[in-house]
Coordinates of C-alpha atoms in Angstrom, one line a residue:
M1 CA 0.3 0.1 0.0
H2 CA 1.5 3.7 -0.8
A3 CA 0.3 6.6 0.7
T4 CA 1.7 10.3 1.6
V5 CA 3.1 12.8 3.8
K6 CA -0.3 14.4 3.8
D7 CA -2.6 11.2 3.7
L8 CA -0.6 10.0 7.3
R9 CA -1.2 13.8 8.6
L10 CA -5.2 13.3 7.6
Q11 CA -5.7 9.4 8.2
A12 CA -3.2 8.1 10.4
R13 CA -5.1 5.7 11.8
A14 CA -7.0 4.6 8.8
L15 CA -3.0 3.8 7.9
L16 CA -1.9 2.7 11.3
A17 CA -4.9 -0.1 11.1
A18 CA -4.2 -1.4 7.6
T19 CA -0.6 -2.0 9.1
Q20 CA -2.5 -3.9 11.7
R21 CA -4.0 -6.3 9.7
G22 CA -0.5 -6.9 8.3
E23 CA -0.2 -4.3 5.7
V24 CA 3.1 -2.4 4.3
V25 CA 2.2 1.1 3.5
E26 CA 4.7 3.0 1.9
I27 CA 5.0 6.0 2.1
T28 CA 5.7 8.8 -0.5
L29 CA 7.5 12.7 0.0
R30 CA 6.8 14.5 -2.8
G31 CA 6.8 10.8 -4.7
K32 CA 9.8 8.9 -3.9
P33 CA 9.6 7.2 -0.8
C34 CA 10.9 7.8 2.1
A35 CA 9.5 5.6 4.9
R36 CA 7.8 2.2 5.5
L37 CA 4.8 2.0 8.3
V38 CA 5.4 -2.2 9.3
G39 CA 2.9 -3.6 12.4
L40 CA 4.9 -5.5 15.0
A41 CA 3.6 -8.8 15.4
A42 CA 2.2 -9.9 18.7
N43 CA 5.1 -10.8 19.5
Q44 CA 7.0 -8.6 19.6
A45 CA 5.0 -6.0 20.9
E46 CA 5.0 -7.7 24.1
E47 CA 8.8 -8.9 24.8
R48 CA 9.8 -6.6 28.2
P49 CA 13.4 -4.7 27.6
S50 CA 16.4 -6.4 28.9
R51 CA 17.4 -6.1 32.2
N52 CA 20.5 -3.4 33.2
P53 CA 23.6 -4.9 34.1
A54 CA 23.6 -2.7 37.1
F55 CA 20.3 -3.7 38.2
G56 CA 21.5 -5.8 41.6
L57 CA 25.7 -4.9 41.2
W58 CA 26.1 -4.6 45.0
A59 CA 23.7 -7.0 45.9
D60 CA 26.8 -9.6 46.7
R61 CA 28.7 -7.2 48.4
E62 CA 30.2 -8.5 52.1
E63 CA 32.4 -6.3 52.4
M64 CA 30.4 -2.9 53.1
D65 CA 26.9 -1.5 54.3
V66 CA 25.1 -1.0 51.1
D67 CA 22.4 1.3 52.9
A68 CA 25.2 3.5 54.0
E69 CA 26.9 3.6 51.5
V70 CA 24.3 5.1 49.9
R71 CA 23.8 7.3 51.9
R72 CA 26.5 9.1 52.2
F73 CA 26.4 9.8 48.6
R74 CA 23.1 11.1 48.8
A75 CA 24.6 13.7 51.5
S76 CA 24.8 17.3 51.0
R77 CA 27.8 17.5 49.6
T78 CA 30.3 21.0 50.6
F79 CA 32.2 23.0 48.6
G80 CA 34.6 24.4 50.9
I81 CA 33.9 27.8 49.8
N82 CA 32.5 29.9 53.1
D83 CA 35.0 28.4 55.2

C-alpha cells in the first residue's frame, strides 16, 4: 500500500489499521519513498526490555554496608567556599 505524507497526516488511523492487518504502508514525500510503516508482530509487542546489567550490582557485597554507602552518596556536599 502507498500513501503520501499528507495521507499520513490526515488518515493516520486508517493507515495504522492497515498495518495491524499485516499490510506494509510505504510513505512517499514528493513522489519518492521516504518511510515504511510496518505493524508489530504479537510476540514483539509484548517483549520485555532486557535487564539493566547495573541492577543488583552491589547485591552480593559483604565488605560494606550498601545502605550506608547510598546514604553517603546522597549526603549534602560541601565545597569549601565559605569555610
